[in-house]
């Protein structure tokens, strides 16, 4: 039973996070009460946020096993949302069973620190198994399309989210300031606040649209505002919680901001293609869980790779 | 004995079925305000039928104490094949077994049994398609539901369209695959003193309308 190491810096950061959420809720209540501005939407969002943060806090305050199971459940909910969106033929059902079974395997490999298997399980073994199961069901109509869609779904929702679990098992010696939880805190807060900054700057200054076919709310102003704010936040959190230097945190913050944006618009493009607004209605005010985790599909693997490079993390077992 | 059965049904929904429906599968509901309160007021829930999960999803829309008052009508030849099945479905789900093959006497028996339930202020679920159909279209409705509504003109009839369970567990397989289901609840209607045939058509057209609403929402 391995517990997470919680450093003082992390405790302070958690308290600041909770206080800032309560502060925003308080401010919007004041706005609503005194200036009669309709902030019901923001309030619902913030309340959902508070619950998400409480869930995460509870899940990560016990052992590593419980935290990994929690992330596996999130991965399952994402995959279910993704597969519920796409048209599935009746003959694909055996392949879908394999897609769902990839989750326990993938997170088990994380739990036993089997790095190589974690890296290869979905790009290689699921790649083989899904197409094999589809060949066995002997239906060629729309074969390539469905095969690609299922593989993409498993890649985004299981492989990418799995990297969150991978970050959480980085040994404490590599990050004495915050431990693996500090790294996880860094990436989750950066992803969410990056979305928030981009939305804020887009609403206030937004004029020139990027990719207007995909999302009308994305603007150059929002993107650059997001990059600047995320870099500043990244430097603060980087010094407090990670082993990165100021220059490294600046670079990581700016590049993660861009890739978070790209992940966001990728999921938006998929939703646009299928023709839905939200992936589901699981989280009040946010849409589905995939809508909330959309920027993390690129951020989690990239950040893990950065950290593994910067700290020379060696947890690969062949 | 009745108390024990109710307790079993209550607990099985609270511990097993509701968590399964909401956490493992997931349900999107629209029109939840149209659902009846079920306190001292019976209702007739009418839905399309593609999978066994339909019943579990419909019952899970209500709270556990409301669920005790809901009785799905189910085919006696399928659900009461042997004593064990009969016991399980009668206690845990609370089905009312009815015969699919209708003769004059069996019809009057069935109607009197259903009327008894409605007079006790309890609710029934009917699938007027008569059996599980395929997912793409809604089959023609049988008129039994209209006869029941005619005998109980004060009882609201609530048409419901369910999309998704045919992907979770289609007819003829045992392989469960989790998907999110969509439930659309229409406003309650009452028997309107036309003919039973027209009332059946009216219910069916409302369910078709809900299906169209779902299709538009999917295509945006």
Short mmCIF file of C-alpha atoms in Angstrom, two decimals:
data_model
loop_
_atom_site.label_atom_id
_atom_site.label_comp_id
_atom_site.label_asym_id
_atom_site.label_seq_id
_atom_site.Cartn_x
_atom_site.Cartn_y
_atom_site.Cartn_z
CA UNK A 1 0.00 0.00 0.00
CA UNK A 2 1.91 2.95 -1.31
CA UNK A 3 0.77 6.42 -0.29
CA UNK A 4 1.46 9.71 -2.03
CA UNK A 5 3.90 12.10 -0.44
CA UNK A 6 2.19 15.43 0.17
CA UNK A 7 4.63 18.31 0.57
CA UNK A 8 3.92 21.63 2.23
CA UNK A 9 4.08 23.45 -1.11
CA UNK A 10 1.35 21.18 -2.44
CA UNK A 11 -0.83 21.78 0.61
CA UNK A 12 -0.49 25.54 0.15
CA UNK A 13 -1.35 25.22 -3.56
CA UNK A 14 -4.44 23.14 -2.76
CA UNK A 15 -5.63 25.72 -0.26
CA UNK A 16 -5.09 28.53 -2.80
CA UNK A 17 -7.01 26.54 -5.43
CA UNK A 18 -10.00 26.01 -3.11
CA UNK A 19 -9.92 29.63 -1.99
CA UNK A 20 -9.84 30.92 -5.56
CA UNK A 21 -12.86 28.78 -6.50
CA UNK A 22 -14.78 30.05 -3.47
CA UNK A 23 -13.63 33.58 -4.31
CA UNK A 24 -15.01 33.34 -7.86
CA UNK A 25 -18.30 31.90 -6.57
CA UNK A 26 -18.50 34.69 -3.99
CA UNK A 27 -17.74 37.39 -6.59
CA UNK A 28 -20.37 36.11 -9.00
CA UNK A 29 -22.92 35.96 -6.16
CA UNK A 30 -22.10 39.60 -5.36
CA UNK A 31 -22.45 40.54 -9.04
CA UNK A 32 -25.78 38.74 -9.20
CA UNK A 33 -27.10 40.27 -6.01
CA UNK A 34 -26.02 43.90 -6.35
CA UNK A 35 -25.72 44.46 -10.10
CA UNK A 36 -28.43 42.02 -11.25
CA UNK A 37 -26.10 40.44 -13.82
CA UNK A 38 -27.12 36.95 -14.87
CA UNK A 39 -24.24 34.69 -13.86
CA UNK A 40 -26.29 31.50 -13.38
CA UNK A 41 -24.28 29.70 -16.06
CA UNK A 42 -20.96 30.63 -14.44
CA UNK A 43 -22.25 29.57 -11.03
CA UNK A 44 -23.34 26.16 -12.30
CA UNK A 45 -19.92 25.73 -13.93
CA UNK A 46 -18.06 26.73 -10.80
CA UNK A 47 -20.14 24.44 -8.61
CA UNK A 48 -19.36 21.55 -10.94
CA UNK A 49 -15.71 22.52 -10.82
CA UNK A 50 -15.75 22.47 -7.06
CA UNK A 51 -17.18 18.95 -7.11
CA UNK A 52 -14.58 17.79 -9.64
CA UNK A 53 -11.78 19.17 -7.46
CA UNK A 54 -13.26 17.56 -4.34
CA UNK A 55 -13.49 14.22 -6.18
CA UNK A 56 -9.86 14.48 -7.24
CA UNK A 57 -8.73 15.49 -3.74
CA UNK A 58 -10.51 12.51 -2.20
CA UNK A 59 -9.25 10.07 -4.84
CA UNK A 60 -5.64 11.11 -4.40
CA UNK A 61 -5.61 11.24 -0.61
CA UNK A 62 -5.49 7.45 -0.22
CA UNK A 63 -3.22 4.92 -1.88
CA UNK A 64 -1.86 4.86 -5.42
CA UNK A 65 -4.15 1.95 -6.28
CA UNK A 66 -7.26 3.99 -5.50
CA UNK A 67 -5.94 6.94 -7.50
CA UNK A 68 -5.23 4.72 -10.51
CA UNK A 69 -8.70 3.14 -10.27
CA UNK A 70 -10.18 6.63 -10.16
CA UNK A 71 -8.31 7.65 -13.32
CA UNK A 72 -9.38 4.38 -14.97
CA UNK A 73 -13.01 5.25 -14.23
CA UNK A 74 -12.53 8.67 -15.82
CA UNK A 75 -10.98 7.01 -18.83
CA UNK A 76 -13.95 4.61 -19.01
CA UNK A 77 -16.45 7.48 -18.89
CA UNK A 78 -14.57 9.29 -21.69
CA UNK A 79 -14.42 6.19 -23.88
CA UNK A 80 -18.11 5.49 -23.31
CA UNK A 81 -18.98 9.04 -24.30
CA UNK A 82 -16.83 8.82 -27.41
CA UNK A 83 -18.28 5.48 -28.52
CA UNK A 84 -21.83 6.66 -27.83
CA UNK A 85 -21.33 9.50 -30.30
CA UNK A 86 -20.15 7.53 -33.29
CA UNK A 87 -22.28 5.28 -35.50
CA UNK A 88 -21.48 1.65 -34.72
CA UNK A 89 -22.41 -1.33 -36.84
CA UNK A 90 -23.85 -4.36 -35.10
CA UNK A 91 -20.91 -6.49 -36.20
CA UNK A 92 -18.42 -4.22 -34.38
CA UNK A 93 -19.59 -5.32 -30.96
CA UNK A 94 -16.75 -7.82 -30.29
CA UNK A 95 -14.19 -5.14 -31.22
CA UNK A 96 -15.85 -2.73 -28.80
CA UNK A 97 -15.57 -5.27 -26.00
CA UNK A 98 -11.83 -5.28 -26.60
CA UNK A 99 -11.76 -1.50 -26.66
CA UNK A 100 -13.37 -1.42 -23.21
CA UNK A 101 -11.12 -4.16 -21.87
CA UNK A 102 -8.05 -2.15 -22.83
CA UNK A 103 -8.76 0.16 -19.86
CA UNK A 104 -8.11 -2.28 -16.99
CA UNK A 105 -5.06 -3.64 -18.77
CA UNK A 106 -3.60 -0.23 -19.51
CA UNK A 107 -4.02 0.97 -15.92
CA UNK A 108 -2.78 -2.33 -14.52
CA UNK A 109 0.44 -1.83 -16.46
CA UNK A 110 0.73 1.59 -14.87
CA UNK A 111 0.15 0.10 -11.43
CA UNK A 112 2.92 -2.47 -11.79
CA UNK A 113 5.24 0.14 -13.39
CA UNK A 114 5.54 -1.84 -16.60
CA UNK A 115 6.45 1.14 -18.78
CA UNK A 116 7.14 -0.59 -22.09
CA UNK A 117 3.83 -2.41 -22.02
CA UNK A 118 2.09 0.85 -21.19
CA UNK A 119 3.68 2.56 -24.19
CA UNK A 120 3.01 -0.31 -26.58
CA UNK A 121 -0.26 -1.85 -25.45
CA UNK A 122 -2.59 0.44 -27.40
CA UNK A 123 -0.44 1.43 -30.39
CA UNK A 124 0.56 -2.18 -31.01
CA UNK A 125 -1.54 -4.84 -29.26
CA UNK A 126 -4.90 -3.09 -29.45
CA UNK A 127 -4.03 -2.05 -33.00
CA UNK A 128 -3.79 -5.74 -33.85
CA UNK A 129 -6.68 -6.97 -31.70
CA UNK A 130 -9.31 -4.46 -32.81
CA UNK A 131 -8.75 -5.09 -36.50
CA UNK A 132 -8.60 -8.86 -35.86
CA UNK A 133 -11.95 -8.85 -34.07
CA UNK A 134 -13.44 -6.81 -36.89
CA UNK A 135 -12.08 -9.16 -39.52
CA UNK A 136 -13.54 -12.12 -37.65
CA UNK A 137 -17.00 -10.56 -37.72
CA UNK A 138 -16.72 -10.65 -41.50
CA UNK A 139 -18.36 -7.40 -42.59
CA UNK A 140 -16.48 -5.21 -45.07
CA UNK A 141 -18.98 -2.38 -45.42
CA UNK A 142 -17.49 0.72 -43.73
CA UNK A 143 -14.65 -1.41 -42.36
CA UNK A 144 -11.80 1.10 -42.56
CA UNK A 145 -13.86 3.97 -41.22
CA UNK A 146 -15.08 2.12 -38.15
CA UNK A 147 -11.66 0.60 -37.52
CA UNK A 148 -10.04 4.03 -37.60
CA UNK A 149 -12.72 5.54 -35.37
CA UNK A 150 -12.42 2.85 -32.69
CA UNK A 151 -8.62 3.00 -32.71
CA UNK A 152 -8.71 6.79 -32.45
CA UNK A 153 -11.20 6.61 -29.58
CA UNK A 154 -9.04 4.20 -27.61
CA UNK A 155 -5.96 6.28 -28.35
CA UNK A 156 -7.47 9.56 -27.13
CA UNK A 157 -9.44 8.34 -24.16
CA UNK A 158 -7.39 5.43 -22.81
CA UNK A 159 -3.82 6.04 -23.95
CA UNK A 160 -3.77 9.81 -23.39
CA UNK A 161 -5.71 9.81 -20.10
CA UNK A 162 -3.52 6.90 -18.99
CA UNK A 163 -0.59 9.31 -18.95
CA UNK A 164 -2.19 11.09 -15.99
CA UNK A 165 -1.79 7.82 -14.10
CA UNK A 166 1.74 7.53 -15.45
CA UNK A 167 2.57 11.00 -14.07
CA UNK A 168 1.13 10.01 -10.71
CA UNK A 169 3.56 7.09 -10.31
CA UNK A 170 6.75 9.12 -10.93
CA UNK A 171 8.85 8.40 -7.81
CA UNK A 172 9.16 11.12 -5.20
CA UNK A 173 12.99 11.40 -5.58
CA UNK A 174 12.60 13.05 -8.97
CA UNK A 175 10.51 15.93 -7.64
CA UNK A 176 11.33 16.85 -4.06
CA UNK A 177 9.25 20.02 -4.17
CA UNK A 178 5.85 18.53 -4.89
CA UNK A 179 6.17 14.81 -5.57
CA UNK A 180 4.13 13.18 -8.30
CA UNK A 181 0.98 14.84 -6.96
CA UNK A 182 2.63 18.21 -7.50
CA UNK A 183 3.20 17.37 -11.15
CA UNK A 184 -0.37 16.16 -11.51
CA UNK A 185 -1.67 19.31 -9.82
CA UNK A 186 0.47 21.40 -12.18
CA UNK A 187 -0.85 19.80 -15.35
CA UNK A 188 -4.52 19.64 -14.32
CA UNK A 189 -4.64 23.24 -13.11
CA UNK A 190 -2.70 24.46 -16.14
CA UNK A 191 -5.07 22.66 -18.54
CA UNK A 192 -8.22 24.00 -16.90
CA UNK A 193 -6.97 27.54 -16.35
CA UNK A 194 -5.63 27.67 -19.91
CA UNK A 195 -9.17 26.97 -21.18
CA UNK A 196 -10.45 29.62 -18.82
CA UNK A 197 -7.90 32.27 -19.88
CA UNK A 198 -8.50 31.60 -23.57
CA UNK A 199 -12.24 31.94 -23.07
CA UNK A 200 -11.82 35.11 -21.01
CA UNK A 201 -9.45 36.86 -23.44
CA UNK A 202 -11.54 35.70 -26.40
CA UNK A 203 -14.69 37.18 -24.84
CA UNK A 204 -13.08 40.50 -23.93
CA UNK A 205 -10.65 41.21 -26.78
CA UNK A 206 -11.62 38.62 -29.41
CA UNK A 207 -11.85 39.92 -32.96
CA UNK A 208 -9.88 37.80 -35.42
CA UNK A 209 -11.18 34.27 -35.69
CA UNK A 210 -9.05 31.20 -36.18
CA UNK A 211 -10.66 28.09 -37.65
CA UNK A 212 -14.11 29.64 -37.82
CA UNK A 213 -15.50 26.41 -39.28
CA UNK A 214 -14.69 24.46 -36.14
CA UNK A 215 -15.49 26.82 -33.33
CA UNK A 216 -16.74 30.42 -33.65
CA UNK A 217 -15.46 31.28 -30.16
CA UNK A 218 -11.77 30.70 -30.85
CA UNK A 219 -9.82 33.87 -31.64
CA UNK A 220 -6.15 34.83 -32.03
CA UNK A 221 -6.50 37.27 -29.13
CA UNK A 222 -7.82 34.50 -26.91
CA UNK A 223 -5.01 32.16 -27.93
CA UNK A 224 -2.25 34.71 -27.22
CA UNK A 225 -3.86 35.85 -23.97
CA UNK A 226 -4.02 32.20 -22.96
CA UNK A 227 -0.35 31.64 -23.83
CA UNK A 228 0.81 34.66 -21.80
CA UNK A 229 -1.33 33.92 -18.74
CA UNK A 230 -0.53 30.20 -18.81
CA UNK A 231 3.19 30.97 -19.00
CA UNK A 232 2.98 33.23 -15.94
CA UNK A 233 0.92 30.65 -14.03
CA UNK A 234 3.32 27.95 -15.19
CA UNK A 235 6.32 29.83 -13.78
CA UNK A 236 4.59 30.29 -10.39
CA UNK A 237 3.50 26.65 -10.16
CA UNK A 238 6.74 25.44 -11.73
CA UNK A 239 8.82 27.03 -8.96
CA UNK A 240 6.46 25.88 -6.23
CA UNK A 241 5.73 22.33 -7.32
CA UNK A 242 8.09 21.04 -10.02
CA UNK A 243 11.85 20.63 -10.48
CA UNK A 244 11.77 22.85 -13.61
CA UNK A 245 13.76 26.09 -13.76
CA UNK A 246 12.11 29.40 -14.67
CA UNK A 247 13.13 29.19 -18.34
CA UNK A 248 11.93 25.62 -18.58
CA UNK A 249 8.59 26.47 -16.94
CA UNK A 250 8.12 29.38 -19.33
CA UNK A 251 8.74 27.16 -22.33
CA UNK A 252 6.57 24.30 -20.97
CA UNK A 253 3.75 26.69 -20.04
CA UNK A 254 3.70 28.37 -23.44
CA UNK A 255 3.91 25.16 -25.45
CA UNK A 256 1.33 23.36 -23.28
CA UNK A 257 -1.00 26.31 -23.81
CA UNK A 258 -0.73 25.87 -27.59
CA UNK A 259 -1.19 22.10 -27.42
CA UNK A 260 -4.11 22.45 -25.01
CA UNK A 261 -5.73 24.71 -27.55
CA UNK A 262 -5.06 22.17 -30.30
CA UNK A 263 -6.56 19.32 -28.26
CA UNK A 264 -9.59 21.46 -27.55
CA UNK A 265 -10.22 22.29 -31.21
CA UNK A 266 -9.57 18.68 -32.23
CA UNK A 267 -12.41 17.43 -30.04
CA UNK A 268 -14.52 20.37 -31.24
CA UNK A 269 -13.87 19.37 -34.84
CA UNK A 270 -14.90 15.79 -34.07
CA UNK A 271 -18.10 17.01 -32.43
CA UNK A 272 -18.76 19.32 -35.38
CA UNK A 273 -18.24 16.42 -37.77
CA UNK A 274 -20.65 14.16 -35.91
CA UNK A 275 -23.02 17.08 -35.35
CA UNK A 276 -23.39 17.35 -31.59
CA UNK A 277 -22.84 20.28 -29.26
CA UNK A 278 -21.77 18.44 -26.11
CA UNK A 279 -20.48 14.92 -25.78
CA UNK A 280 -23.04 14.22 -23.05
CA UNK A 281 -24.74 15.98 -20.15
CA UNK A 282 -22.80 14.37 -17.32
CA UNK A 283 -21.33 17.52 -15.73
CA UNK A 284 -23.87 20.34 -15.28
CA UNK A 285 -22.74 23.48 -17.14
CA UNK A 286 -19.82 21.78 -18.87
CA UNK A 287 -21.40 19.11 -21.06
CA UNK A 288 -19.71 15.74 -21.03
CA UNK A 289 -16.56 14.61 -19.31
CA UNK A 290 -14.82 14.51 -22.69
CA UNK A 291 -15.59 18.22 -23.13
CA UNK A 292 -13.71 18.94 -19.92
CA UNK A 293 -10.79 16.63 -20.62
CA UNK A 294 -10.40 17.61 -24.26
CA UNK A 295 -7.27 19.71 -23.77
CA UNK A 296 -5.67 16.98 -21.64
CA UNK A 297 -5.56 14.49 -24.51
CA UNK A 298 -2.39 16.19 -25.76
CA UNK A 299 -1.20 17.79 -22.53
CA UNK A 300 -0.89 14.69 -20.37
CA UNK A 301 1.41 12.70 -22.73
CA UNK A 302 3.46 15.76 -23.68
CA UNK A 303 3.96 16.89 -20.12
CA UNK A 304 4.96 13.40 -19.06
CA UNK A 305 7.50 13.32 -21.84
CA UNK A 306 8.90 16.76 -20.90
CA UNK A 307 9.22 15.82 -17.24
CA UNK A 308 10.74 12.46 -18.02
CA UNK A 309 13.30 14.26 -20.21
CA UNK A 310 14.02 17.15 -17.81
CA UNK A 311 14.35 14.97 -14.70
CA UNK A 312 15.76 11.96 -16.53
CA UNK A 313 13.01 9.76 -15.12
CA UNK A 314 13.71 6.08 -15.67
CA UNK A 315 10.71 3.91 -15.00
CA UNK A 316 10.87 1.77 -18.12
CA UNK A 317 10.81 -1.98 -17.52
CA UNK A 318 11.08 -4.29 -20.49
CA UNK B 1 -44.31 -11.37 2.67
CA UNK B 2 -45.35 -8.35 0.62
CA UNK B 3 -43.16 -6.16 2.78
CA UNK B 4 -40.20 -8.47 2.25
CA UNK B 5 -40.68 -8.45 -1.53
CA UNK B 6 -40.92 -4.65 -1.55
CA UNK B 7 -37.76 -4.42 0.50
CA UNK B 8 -35.96 -6.72 -1.95
CA UNK B 9 -37.14 -4.65 -4.91
CA UNK B 10 -36.17 -1.40 -3.18
CA UNK B 11 -32.71 -2.61 -2.28
CA UNK B 12 -32.00 -4.19 -5.65
CA UNK B 13 -32.78 -0.90 -7.37
CA UNK B 14 -30.89 1.17 -4.83
CA UNK B 15 -27.75 -0.96 -4.74
CA UNK B 16 -27.59 -2.68 -8.11
CA UNK B 17 -29.79 -1.42 -10.89
CA UNK B 18 -29.71 2.35 -10.40
CA UNK B 19 -25.93 2.60 -10.00
CA UNK B 20 -25.56 0.33 -13.00
CA UNK B 21 -27.89 2.42 -15.17
CA UNK B 22 -26.53 5.81 -14.14
CA UNK B 23 -22.83 5.14 -13.58
CA UNK B 24 -21.95 2.22 -15.83
CA UNK B 25 -24.26 3.06 -18.72
CA UNK B 26 -25.36 6.69 -18.35
CA UNK B 27 -28.70 8.26 -19.31
CA UNK B 28 -29.50 11.62 -20.93
CA UNK B 29 -33.05 12.62 -20.07
CA UNK B 30 -35.00 15.41 -21.73
CA UNK B 31 -38.47 16.39 -20.58
CA UNK B 32 -37.93 15.14 -17.03
CA UNK B 33 -40.52 17.64 -15.78
CA UNK B 34 -43.19 15.69 -17.66
CA UNK B 35 -42.67 12.62 -15.48
CA UNK B 36 -45.57 12.06 -13.07
CA UNK B 37 -45.04 12.40 -9.33
CA UNK B 38 -46.80 9.08 -8.70
CA UNK B 39 -48.03 10.11 -5.25
CA UNK B 40 -51.64 8.89 -5.09
CA UNK B 41 -51.90 9.26 -8.83
CA UNK B 42 -51.47 6.36 -11.24
CA UNK B 43 -50.02 6.71 -14.72
CA UNK B 44 -49.53 4.66 -17.85
CA UNK B 45 -46.02 4.83 -19.27
CA UNK B 46 -45.88 3.97 -22.96
CA UNK B 47 -42.57 3.47 -24.74
CA UNK B 48 -40.95 1.92 -27.76
CA UNK B 49 -39.23 -1.37 -27.08
CA UNK B 50 -35.88 -2.52 -28.45
CA UNK B 51 -34.14 -4.17 -25.53
CA UNK B 52 -34.66 -5.55 -22.03
CA UNK B 53 -32.77 -2.53 -20.66
CA UNK B 54 -35.72 -0.29 -21.62
CA UNK B 55 -37.61 -1.37 -18.53
CA UNK B 56 -34.66 -0.88 -16.19
CA UNK B 57 -33.97 2.59 -17.60
CA UNK B 58 -37.61 3.65 -17.40
CA UNK B 59 -37.92 2.51 -13.80
CA UNK B 60 -34.62 4.12 -12.83
CA UNK B 61 -36.00 7.52 -13.85
CA UNK B 62 -38.04 7.42 -10.63
CA UNK B 63 -36.92 7.39 -7.02
CA UNK B 64 -36.64 4.06 -5.24
CA UNK B 65 -39.86 4.51 -3.27
CA UNK B 66 -41.72 5.43 -6.45
CA UNK B 67 -40.33 2.36 -8.19
CA UNK B 68 -42.25 0.13 -5.77
CA UNK B 69 -45.44 1.40 -7.41
CA UNK B 70 -44.40 0.62 -10.99
CA UNK B 71 -45.37 -2.59 -12.73
CA UNK B 72 -44.26 -3.38 -16.30
CA UNK B 73 -46.59 -5.60 -18.28
CA UNK B 74 -44.57 -8.56 -19.54
CA UNK B 75 -45.22 -11.61 -21.67
CA UNK B 76 -45.98 -14.68 -19.59
CA UNK B 77 -44.39 -17.07 -22.10
CA UNK B 78 -41.03 -15.29 -21.95
CA UNK B 79 -40.64 -14.08 -18.38
CA UNK B 80 -42.38 -16.88 -16.52
CA UNK B 81 -40.71 -19.80 -18.29
CA UNK B 82 -39.94 -21.48 -14.97
CA UNK B 83 -40.51 -20.89 -11.28
CA UNK B 84 -37.14 -19.25 -10.63
CA UNK B 85 -37.53 -16.70 -13.46
CA UNK B 86 -41.08 -15.99 -12.37
CA UNK B 87 -40.00 -15.37 -8.77
CA UNK B 88 -37.12 -13.11 -9.77
CA UNK B 89 -39.06 -10.96 -12.21
CA UNK B 90 -42.16 -10.75 -10.03
CA UNK B 91 -40.33 -9.69 -6.88
CA UNK B 92 -37.37 -7.69 -8.17
CA UNK B 93 -38.97 -5.92 -11.12
CA UNK B 94 -42.62 -6.31 -10.19
CA UNK B 95 -43.88 -7.46 -13.59
CA UNK B 96 -47.49 -8.19 -14.35
CA UNK B 97 -47.48 -11.34 -16.47
CA UNK B 98 -49.91 -11.22 -19.39
CA UNK B 99 -50.63 -13.59 -22.24
CA UNK B 100 -49.50 -12.55 -25.68
CA UNK B 101 -52.11 -14.69 -27.44
CA UNK B 102 -55.40 -12.91 -26.77
CA UNK B 103 -58.71 -14.73 -26.38
CA UNK B 104 -61.91 -13.09 -25.16
CA UNK B 105 -61.65 -14.43 -21.62
CA UNK B 106 -57.92 -13.78 -21.25
CA UNK B 107 -58.43 -10.20 -22.44
CA UNK B 108 -61.10 -9.49 -19.82
CA UNK B 109 -58.92 -11.14 -17.17
CA UNK B 110 -55.96 -9.03 -18.19
CA UNK B 111 -57.94 -5.79 -18.26
CA UNK B 112 -59.46 -6.45 -14.85
CA UNK B 113 -56.01 -7.16 -13.42
CA UNK B 114 -54.57 -3.96 -14.91
CA UNK B 115 -57.55 -1.93 -13.73
CA UNK B 116 -57.06 -3.31 -10.24
CA UNK B 117 -53.47 -2.07 -10.28
CA UNK B 118 -54.45 1.37 -11.54
CA UNK B 119 -57.20 1.64 -8.92
CA UNK B 120 -54.57 0.96 -6.25
CA UNK B 121 -52.87 4.15 -7.56
CA UNK B 122 -50.00 2.17 -9.00
CA UNK B 123 -48.38 2.70 -12.37
CA UNK B 124 -47.93 0.39 -15.33
CA UNK B 125 -45.42 0.32 -18.20
CA UNK B 126 -46.65 -0.86 -21.58
CA UNK B 127 -44.72 -1.50 -24.75
CA UNK B 128 -47.46 -1.39 -27.39
CA UNK B 129 -45.15 -2.77 -30.07
CA UNK B 130 -45.84 -6.12 -28.44
CA UNK B 131 -42.25 -7.30 -28.63
CA UNK B 132 -38.74 -6.01 -28.99
CA UNK B 133 -38.33 -4.55 -32.46
CA UNK B 134 -35.27 -3.52 -34.41
CA UNK B 135 -33.72 -0.16 -33.72
CA UNK B 136 -34.30 1.69 -36.95
CA UNK B 137 -38.09 2.09 -36.91
CA UNK B 138 -41.00 1.94 -34.52
CA UNK B 139 -43.39 -0.88 -35.32
CA UNK B 140 -47.17 -0.46 -35.37
CA UNK B 141 -48.76 -0.17 -31.93
CA UNK B 142 -51.27 -2.66 -30.61
CA UNK B 143 -54.48 -1.11 -29.33
CA UNK B 144 -54.47 -2.62 -25.82
CA UNK B 145 -53.04 0.55 -24.33
CA UNK B 146 -55.93 2.57 -25.75
CA UNK B 147 -58.46 0.13 -24.26
CA UNK B 148 -56.85 0.52 -20.85
CA UNK B 149 -56.88 4.31 -21.23
CA UNK B 150 -60.54 4.15 -22.27
CA UNK B 151 -61.45 2.24 -19.12
CA UNK B 152 -59.45 4.71 -16.99
CA UNK B 153 -60.01 8.11 -18.60
CA UNK B 154 -58.56 10.01 -15.63
CA UNK B 155 -55.22 8.25 -15.76
CA UNK B 156 -52.52 10.17 -17.71
CA UNK B 157 -50.78 8.36 -20.54
CA UNK B 158 -47.11 9.36 -20.90
CA UNK B 159 -45.47 8.56 -24.24
CA UNK B 160 -41.73 8.00 -23.99
CA UNK B 161 -39.07 7.47 -26.63
CA UNK B 162 -35.93 5.59 -25.67
CA UNK B 163 -32.85 5.56 -27.87
CA UNK B 164 -29.74 3.57 -27.15
CA UNK B 165 -30.65 0.31 -25.39
CA UNK B 166 -30.69 -1.48 -28.73
CA UNK B 167 -26.94 -0.80 -28.87
CA UNK B 168 -26.34 -1.92 -25.28
CA UNK B 169 -28.12 -5.25 -25.51
CA UNK B 170 -29.85 -5.89 -28.85
CA UNK B 171 -32.38 -8.62 -29.33
CA UNK B 172 -30.77 -12.01 -29.67
CA UNK B 173 -27.40 -11.38 -28.01
CA UNK B 174 -26.13 -11.77 -24.47
CA UNK B 175 -23.15 -9.46 -24.92
CA UNK B 176 -23.54 -6.21 -22.98
CA UNK B 177 -21.68 -3.14 -24.21
CA UNK B 178 -21.93 0.15 -22.31
CA UNK B 179 -23.36 3.12 -24.18
CA UNK B 180 -25.16 6.27 -23.12
CA UNK B 181 -28.92 6.03 -23.58
CA UNK B 182 -31.25 8.92 -24.43
CA UNK B 183 -34.75 9.17 -22.96
CA UNK B 184 -37.37 11.63 -24.21
CA UNK B 185 -40.52 12.13 -22.14
CA UNK B 186 -43.58 13.78 -23.73
CA UNK B 187 -46.34 15.64 -21.93
CA UNK B 188 -49.10 13.47 -20.48
CA UNK B 189 -52.24 12.93 -22.55
CA UNK B 190 -55.68 11.62 -21.60
CA UNK B 191 -58.18 9.45 -23.46
CA UNK B 192 -60.05 11.81 -25.77
CA UNK B 193 -63.31 9.92 -26.49
CA UNK B 194 -62.44 9.23 -30.10
CA UNK B 195 -61.87 5.62 -31.02
CA UNK B 196 -59.26 3.33 -29.49
CA UNK B 197 -57.65 3.02 -32.90
CA UNK B 198 -57.20 6.76 -33.25
CA UNK B 199 -55.89 7.07 -29.70
CA UNK B 200 -53.31 4.37 -30.39
CA UNK B 201 -52.26 6.26 -33.50
CA UNK B 202 -52.04 9.46 -31.49
CA UNK B 203 -49.66 7.87 -28.98
CA UNK B 204 -47.58 6.43 -31.77
CA UNK B 205 -47.34 9.75 -33.56
CA UNK B 206 -46.11 11.40 -30.35
CA UNK B 207 -43.42 8.75 -29.92
CA UNK B 208 -42.48 9.26 -33.59
CA UNK B 209 -42.27 13.00 -32.92
CA UNK B 210 -39.90 12.38 -30.01
CA UNK B 211 -37.81 10.19 -32.27
CA UNK B 212 -37.69 13.00 -34.83
CA UNK B 213 -36.66 15.40 -32.06
CA UNK B 214 -33.81 13.05 -31.19
CA UNK B 215 -32.73 12.81 -34.83
CA UNK B 216 -32.66 16.61 -35.20
CA UNK B 217 -30.69 16.97 -31.98
CA UNK B 218 -28.19 14.38 -33.20
CA UNK B 219 -27.75 16.13 -36.54
CA UNK B 220 -27.81 19.69 -35.13
#
